[in-house]
Amino acid sequence: MSLVQPIVELIDVHKKFGNVQALSNISCKIPRGKVTALVGDNGAGKSTFIKIICGVHLPDSGKFRFQGEEVRWQSPDESRVAGVETVYQDLALVNSLSISRNFFLGKELHKWGRFGPLDRQRMNRDALEGVASLGITLEDADRSVAKLSGGQRKSIAIARSLYFQPKLLVLDEPTAALSIKESQIVLEHVEEVRDRGISVIFISHNIHLIYPLADRFLLLDQGKVLGDVEKHDVSPQDLIDAIVHGTSLGN
């Protein structure tokens, strides 16, 4: 067993919405510098799980530790300050805004302090450099994101999250609705993120897609942990069978 402190640890976490028990007795650890694939069928509790980590929801009971310290974040802003960046399926991009305005949305750079005019030159430069760091070349930071491909939009969302130097990157179905080529580009981005030493939680329904990339798998079913395993201890078919039949994997 590794003695390295996990980036995230949940201990006996429960979360209920009305009569629906979204999470029940969740205990797990997310290792540092690794890609943890969070898998499970629809309604398994994956979204609630990441929303607790990202500060959207508080657990009803149990403990949530980030970098060894117990936390009770009241908002996503608190989680971002602590070093958690999230890329949701909808990407939170505004079609009517430019690449650079989307890149710094809510965290715009200003000249002469926070009340000065926008530093558009720096924003444009940093946005293009951020996307270029992932191997994507865009010529005009003032271009509307509505004119970009799905893969380019995903690249902007991931590059934006990395610009703020996260300790943990959470990706919610980042390859959804992408072509095979675009999906492969996203997976290559995630490999680069891991190579930088950043911890990653990658939600996916596609076991065969995520399997080569993931270091370990956290399997949820009906709000419970059915498996928390290293990749070398489980095959893609083992994971698929566990999801289909609701059976536990060896821990």
GROMACS .gro file of C-alpha atoms in nm, residues 86-94 99 102-103 130-137 144-163 170-179 181-190:
model
   60
   86THR     CA    1  -1.366   2.100  -1.324
   87VAL     CA    2  -1.452   2.060  -1.692
   88TYR     CA    3  -1.822   1.974  -1.719
   89GLN     CA    4  -1.995   1.819  -2.019
   90ASP     CA    5  -2.144   2.153  -2.122
   91LEU     CA    6  -1.794   2.311  -2.093
   92ALA     CA    7  -1.937   2.638  -1.952
   93LEU     CA    8  -1.837   2.820  -2.271
   94VAL     CA    9  -2.037   3.117  -2.400
   99ILE     CA   10  -1.173   3.242  -2.719
  102ASN     CA   11  -1.411   3.240  -2.247
  103PHE     CA   12  -1.062   3.139  -2.134
  130GLY     CA   13  -0.246   2.791  -2.302
  131VAL     CA   14  -0.418   2.610  -2.587
  132ALA     CA   15  -0.087   2.571  -2.771
  133SER     CA   16   0.060   2.398  -2.465
  134LEU     CA   17  -0.182   2.114  -2.543
  135GLY     CA   18  -0.070   2.097  -2.905
  136ILE     CA   19  -0.362   2.295  -3.053
  137THR     CA   20  -0.280   2.595  -3.272
  144SER     CA   21  -1.593   3.330  -3.143
  145VAL     CA   22  -1.592   2.985  -2.982
  146ALA     CA   23  -1.915   2.914  -3.173
  147LYS     CA   24  -1.700   2.871  -3.486
  148LEU     CA   25  -1.476   2.604  -3.332
  149SER     CA   26  -1.501   2.226  -3.358
  150GLY     CA   27  -1.606   2.014  -3.062
  151GLY     CA   28  -1.248   1.902  -3.005
  152GLN     CA   29  -1.119   2.260  -3.012
  153ARG     CA   30  -1.383   2.366  -2.761
  154LYS     CA   31  -1.285   2.081  -2.528
  155SER     CA   32  -0.921   2.183  -2.565
  156ILE     CA   33  -1.003   2.539  -2.461
  157ALA     CA   34  -1.194   2.418  -2.155
  158ILE     CA   35  -0.908   2.190  -2.047
  159ALA     CA   36  -0.638   2.449  -2.120
  160ARG     CA   37  -0.836   2.709  -1.924
  161SER     CA   38  -0.849   2.483  -1.620
  162LEU     CA   39  -0.474   2.414  -1.641
  163TYR     CA   40  -0.389   2.784  -1.665
  170VAL     CA   41  -1.211   1.671  -1.273
  171LEU     CA   42  -1.332   1.581  -1.623
  172ASP     CA   43  -1.701   1.500  -1.667
  173GLU     CA   44  -1.744   1.287  -1.981
  174PRO     CA   45  -1.487   1.495  -2.175
  175THR     CA   46  -1.516   1.280  -2.489
  176ALA     CA   47  -1.897   1.284  -2.508
  177ALA     CA   48  -2.028   1.375  -2.855
  178LEU     CA   49  -1.676   1.387  -3.003
  179SER     CA   50  -1.547   1.203  -3.307
  181LYS     CA   51  -1.010   1.162  -3.372
  182GLU     CA   52  -1.125   1.439  -3.138
  183SER     CA   53  -1.161   1.191  -2.851
  184GLN     CA   54  -0.804   1.073  -2.904
  185ILE     CA   55  -0.680   1.433  -2.887
  186VAL     CA   56  -0.858   1.480  -2.554
  187LEU     CA   57  -0.703   1.158  -2.418
  188GLU     CA   58  -0.359   1.281  -2.523
  189HIS     CA   59  -0.427   1.606  -2.337
  190VAL     CA   60  -0.511   1.410  -2.022
   0.00000   0.00000   0.00000
